Structures are given as structure tokens and as C-alpha cells.
Amino acid sequence: MAAIRGVTSRPEGVPPIPERIRGLAAVASNLFWSWHREARTLFRAIDGPLWRLTQHNPIALLARVDPSRLEACARDPEFLGLYDRVMALFERGTAPEGTWFAGAASELAGRPIAYFCAEFALHNSVPTYSGGLGVLAGDHCKAASDLGVPLVGVGLLYTRGYFDQRIRLDGWQEDTPEEFDPARTPLTRVVGGAEAPGLTTVEVSGRPVHVGAWKMLVGRVPVYLLDTDLEANHGEDRELSHKLYAGGAELRLRQEAVLGIGGVRVLRALGIAPAVWHANEGHAAFMLMERVRERLAGGTPLGEAIDRVRATSLFTTHTPVPAGHDIFPHDLFHRVMGGYVDTFGEAREQAVRLGHHPERDHGLFHMTAAAIRLSRHTVGVARRHGEVTRAMWQCLWSGRRPEDVPIGHVTNGVHLGTWMAHRLRDLLDRHLGPDWEARSREPDLWDRVLALDDEELWSVHLRTKDILMGYIHEEARLRWRDRWEEAAHLVGAGTLLNAGAMTIGFARRFAGYKRPELLFRDPERLRTLLVNPRRPVQLIFAGKAHPADETGKQILQQVYAFTRDRRFEGRIAFLEDYELHMAHRLVQGVDLWLNLPRPPLEACGTSGMKAGLNGIPQVSTLDGWWAEGYTGANGWAIEPPAPETDGDAADADRLYALLETDVVPCFYERDGRGLPHRWIERMKHAIRTAAQHFTAQRMVADYATHYYLPAMRGTGRDDDAPSN
């Protein structure tokens, strides 16, 4: 087992901390602080303006704060009282005892679950994510920590992040590298023997690639991010871990080889022996193949090796359209992976055939097909997505009807402690009792939200809306100071937005099927809705298009053009460079969340869940999670059009009608105190639905109960293996 350098007593670059409060370094070095109110309050109490300036990064805060201020904190009785409470909470929140999992499976202590994913979104200070998949993985890790599920995350460290988004005056997205300093993050390099940064090697494109790792603590959960930017590597190989989803198919294939094969070998080098292996999306399929190769090398016949790997493997697919799955032409696959598949010996051709699709795209290696064949269980991420996935992969079970295909679903969820506004959590403290978060998985608890005082809930919402507006104005000011040269940018950035107007939010990756442009099919009808002097409405858009998605960029440009259209009087804004820090403010501060996917192309769509946790109703087509989450009381649904109609035109017409005749009137219907009681009732139902059924704690508990624990205990039979 390789020697591991643990977390230092003080992060690099942080000056000495007074002895009485030296535990600040340990708390700052574990992302536990990011979802616990008391810990965030503690760091904010050190220096509120600096806390905001560092975008809530405690390591950067401690590195920059005046040492005399820390000395003063160490003498302040009020600060010390809060510090002691946080340290006690930190000790309990990082200990393995007293958790839900320990109670459910005490005999399985110390047997970890490996969770492989191409991206993890845990905090904006560690930009190793692009969007929904990473946010889901981050919430999965946090909920696993809360529940005590012994998860070990494995991903890639993208030292140049995803990309910073800049919008030109003509609305075209420019992608600029996003670099970050590991010294300002909770990342700690893991070193091997003789203090070498490399822990293992993977043969890629005929060369050995040395793979190192960084460790990040997420409460009880360690996450290992693999790194190839090592001096021992060829220049091209050093770049493998620079950019997320960068370049073409060859670079992506090489990155996925490092993730899957390198990830297994790094865990072996560290002496970590997972009892269960979870591949989150097809990017991680090589993790499954590497474990088959290990068994072959140990003398196990191929069929038995596959059976043993399947017995302890789970695969989650997030992609409801064939084009969204990673596929690689055989000539490229053999050029990059030829040396690796040669290590399968006589089973070489069978190994390649694991990625065979029986009906289409012959001559290609399908990562999802390989992952399904090597996993005992495959699940989609929403009930409807499970149905779509069964139909899509029916071909792997020849002769079966789609409804009989053994693919299930675990509907995604979002991490309550991360996404619910602190002020709303404070209100729930008073109404549900200070221990409500410990009881948050009790369904009956959330029925009591319907009895919240209307005035108190509305007051909390108005405050979070003010915070959003202040954030928008301050961000525009900073960009005007640092980069923008034309005043027109300021209008597009939302400086003319009014906190008193009904505010609709739309924030997600810009892609064709998500249809942000649907609102603009009838500009005059939209103008009438937005500029009504008695009932004004305003729109906030945010999101990035994938660097290679020209269609997504064109849609973004179309939407951005409307921010500068004088007919709308500055009531449409596009917020540049959407990331986690901005996302929190949007899902907490808008009045209504909008989601317009073209069914059935939305696998789940968790942004509406985050908004719901904050009492923000949603308007959406009945796709993804909304197909099972919509109750009629927690928002509005765009009913599906007749089959013979133009779907986009029909959906746009239904959306306009909903806003004109129901949604906007409901928001502006006030009593003598200015309270919109019918709207507030929907806010309460939005909280109730999201918190009862769509949290990451529920999601991880479902995974543990139905998949992790049976695999760890070796229970159940495996009679549903797909064919080759």
C-alpha cells in the first residue's frame, strides 16, 4: 500500500492560526462546511466582506484575512462559543458512528462503495464540472456523507476547469480557459513511494501514462481526482487532465481510459478494496473492463470474470437519446486502446465485443453497451427516463418487450443542505423544531410546511429575491469595471431589473432540446406580457453552451439579442458565466422556475427540484422529474400537444396562455397587506413535494437499500444478463 500524505494541520498559504481556534484549518479543508449553516456563519463572522469577495471560500479567506483579526476572534467569547459548537458538529459529522447506514448495516462497516464519475461539482472554488452530471455527483457525495454511506468518489482533476464564459456584444459565446490554484482549495496531493506524485500507469496510445491523484474530503466521503499533469509524462499526456470535455473523440477516449482504468489502479495502490462499484454514466465504463482484466490476469475464465464483476457493479445512465452516448470508431479505439486490450490475451476480441451494439452503428465501440453488459443493475434517473432507457436498450435482451427489460430507475434528488436558502432553513427551525434536518427523511414532517405562516414565508422570499438582485447588480458593476467596454452590456446583464416585478428564471446548459428560445416564438405576445405597467414580468437567463455545440451557441445568441431589444424595456437579462455560486442565488431568488425540454429528451432536470426546495413553483413540460413530481398544486404543467401538431408551436402557445391567464394573475393577486395567498400556497406545496420526494438523501438511501446493500451482502440472483 502506498504511503499517503494526509491533510496538513494548515492549508498551504494559510498563515498560523491562534491555538484556541486552530480547528478552523481542519474545517476549511473539508467541504463539510459548505452545507452546514453554523460553519458558514463562523467563517463569515471572521470577515464578512472578505467572505463575499472570496465567493465563500474559507481557505482563501484564511489566507487573506488580517492575522490581527484572527487574534481578536480567538479572544471574542461570542465567536468562541460559535467555534466550539461548529467543532462539535464537525466531529459528529465526520465520524462513522451514529449514522443511518451504520444502523442499517453495522456488519458492513469498512467496506467502501467506489463511485466513478467524469465530473464532480462540490463547490465553485473547485471548477471540475460543467453542469448537471457533476452537480448530481456532488450532491450524491454530500448525501452519502450525511447518511454515513461509505462512498469513495473517483474522478479527474481538470486543472483548467471547464471554461469561463464571455458573451460578446453580438451575443456570441466565447470560451476562455478557467484556471484555479489548488492551494486555495481543499485538495491535497496524494503521494506514493519515495514521495512520487505518480501512483500508477495506464497505457494509452502506445505510451505509459503516469497517473497521480488529489484527495478532497466531503464530510465523511473522500473523493480522489486523477491527475496526469506530471513531469514524467509526454506533453500530450500531461494535457489529458487539463480540460473537461475538451477536444474531439480521441482526447475524450484517452481521458476515459485514465478515469476508468487509472481509477481502479489508483484505488488498488492506496489499498482501497471496494465492495461495490458504481459507474455514473458511460464515461466510466473502463472501470468495469479493468476489473474483468484483473480477474483474467489472476487465471479466472472470461465468463466467470464477467459474472463476478457484474455481481458487484451498478450503472446509472443519464442520457435519453442515442446521440448522447459515447461511441468510438474501431480504428480510433484500437489506436488508443490497442495495447490495453492486448492485455486481455486470448479474450481480446471478446473484450472489444463488450462494446458492440447489436442493431446500429457497427464498427463502433459503445461505452454504454459495455457498461450495461458488465453491470448487474442498470438504472435511469427518473421514472420516465427508465421507460425510455428500456426501449432504447431492448436490443440487448433479444425477444423481450421493452417493459420486461431489466432496467430500473432511481429518480435523482438534490442535496437539501446545499440548495435550500439559509433564511428558509431558519424559518423551518422555528416552525418544525431545531432538529428538523435530522428528521428530514420523515415524510409526515413536510406536511407541516403547509401550515407555515404566509407573511413569514413571503418575507423570507422577498429577502432572498433582494439578495439575487443585489448580486446581479454587483456582478454587472464588476464586469463593467474589469472587462466590458460597451454600456449595452449593462442592460443585458440585468441592471434594469426591478425587485418588485415578477421574475422568471431559466438557467441550464443551452442545448437545442431544452428550448430556451420557445418564449420568443411570438415576440409581440411576450412583450405585452412583460411590459404591463400594472403586472410587470421579467426574465433571467443563464447557462453555457458546450464549446463544440454550435446550435447551442446560436440559440444563446438569439436569446441574448432580446436583452438589448428596446421593446422589452430591459426586462430580459442574461447572466454571464453560470456556475454554482450563481446557481444558488437564482434557485433561491426568482419567483418562478421555467423548464421547457422537448419530451422525452430530459432525463431528469434537477434545477426545478432546487427551486422547489426554496418555495419556487415551476412551469414545465411533463418530462424528466416533473412527470412524476407535478401535483397540480406545486406549479404548472404544459400538457403535451396532439400528435399531429407542431410540438414547439403548440407548447409555446400553451406556455403563453398559462402565463397570461393563470400564473401572472396568481402572483399579482394580493390582499390588503400585499400578500399573494394563492401564490404562497403553491410555494408551500413546492417545498413539500421537493423535500418529501426529491432530495439527494432519498436518492442515496434508495441506491443503498436496493443496490449497494444487496451487492455487499451477496444476496439476490443474476438471471438477467444481456447478450453479446
Tab-separated table of N, CA, C and O in Angstrom, residues 10 54 62 83 86 114-115 168 315 383 501 599 601 606 632 662 668 683-684:
chain	number	residue	atom	x	y	z
A	10	ARG	N	-2.544	22.845	8.497
A	10	ARG	CA	-2.942	24.144	7.978
A	10	ARG	C	-2.772	24.132	6.466
A	10	ARG	O	-1.725	23.745	5.958
A	54	THR	N	-14.325	36.441	-1.594
A	54	THR	CA	-13.727	35.152	-1.949
A	54	THR	C	-14.766	34.148	-2.444
A	54	THR	O	-14.446	32.978	-2.645
A	62	LEU	N	-8.971	32.518	4.942
A	62	LEU	CA	-7.932	32.399	5.971
A	62	LEU	C	-6.575	32.847	5.441
A	62	LEU	O	-5.741	33.346	6.200
A	83	TYR	N	-17.597	28.858	17.544
A	83	TYR	CA	-16.498	27.979	17.125
A	83	TYR	C	-16.619	26.606	17.804
A	83	TYR	O	-16.501	25.557	17.145
A	86	VAL	N	-19.412	24.585	16.310
A	86	VAL	CA	-19.070	24.085	14.978
A	86	VAL	C	-18.103	22.912	15.080
A	86	VAL	O	-18.247	21.907	14.362
A	114	ALA	N	-17.208	2.304	-4.436
A	114	ALA	CA	-16.495	3.185	-5.365
A	114	ALA	C	-17.497	3.821	-6.309
A	114	ALA	O	-18.290	3.119	-6.947
A	115	TYR	N	-17.448	5.147	-6.423
A	115	TYR	CA	-18.391	5.908	-7.234
A	115	TYR	C	-17.592	6.685	-8.269
A	115	TYR	O	-16.921	7.662	-7.948
A	168	ARG	N	-19.944	38.131	-26.125
A	168	ARG	CA	-19.640	39.322	-26.911
A	168	ARG	C	-20.893	40.182	-27.038
A	168	ARG	O	-22.015	39.730	-26.772
A	315	PHE	N	-24.714	0.511	-12.747
A	315	PHE	CA	-24.505	1.523	-13.781
A	315	PHE	C	-25.714	2.447	-13.840
A	315	PHE	O	-26.854	1.990	-13.943
A	383	ARG	N	-38.474	8.181	-13.439
A	383	ARG	CA	-39.384	7.108	-13.844
A	383	ARG	C	-39.560	7.071	-15.354
A	383	ARG	O	-39.450	6.013	-15.984
A	501	ALA	N	-40.964	43.325	-9.598
A	501	ALA	CA	-41.624	42.654	-10.718
A	501	ALA	C	-41.533	41.141	-10.570
A	501	ALA	O	-40.577	40.604	-10.000
A	599	PRO	N	-40.136	16.780	-24.742
A	599	PRO	CA	-40.272	15.390	-24.287
A	599	PRO	C	-39.992	14.416	-25.426
A	599	PRO	O	-40.351	14.699	-26.580
A	601	LEU	N	-36.832	14.094	-24.002
A	601	LEU	CA	-35.384	14.257	-24.088
A	601	LEU	C	-34.742	14.731	-22.795
A	601	LEU	O	-33.520	14.821	-22.717
A	606	THR	N	-32.718	18.511	-12.638
A	606	THR	CA	-32.838	18.741	-11.197
A	606	THR	C	-32.935	20.203	-10.788
A	606	THR	O	-33.168	20.484	-9.609
A	632	GLY	N	-50.156	19.416	-9.423
A	632	GLY	CA	-51.258	20.331	-9.678
A	632	GLY	C	-51.303	21.468	-8.685
A	632	GLY	O	-51.927	22.504	-8.933
A	662	ASP	N	-53.232	32.460	-15.868
A	662	ASP	CA	-53.175	31.794	-14.566
A	662	ASP	C	-51.971	32.236	-13.740
A	662	ASP	O	-52.125	32.760	-12.629
A	668	TYR	N	-49.912	38.244	-8.828
A	668	TYR	CA	-50.250	39.639	-8.513
A	668	TYR	C	-51.565	39.796	-7.745
A	668	TYR	O	-51.956	40.911	-7.430
A	683	MET	N	-46.152	27.905	-3.238
A	683	MET	CA	-44.793	27.873	-2.697
A	683	MET	C	-44.659	26.765	-1.647
A	683	MET	O	-43.684	26.007	-1.640
A	684	LYS	N	-45.650	26.687	-0.764
A	684	LYS	CA	-45.601	25.664	0.292
A	684	LYS	C	-45.636	24.259	-0.307
A	684	LYS	O	-44.896	23.365	0.126
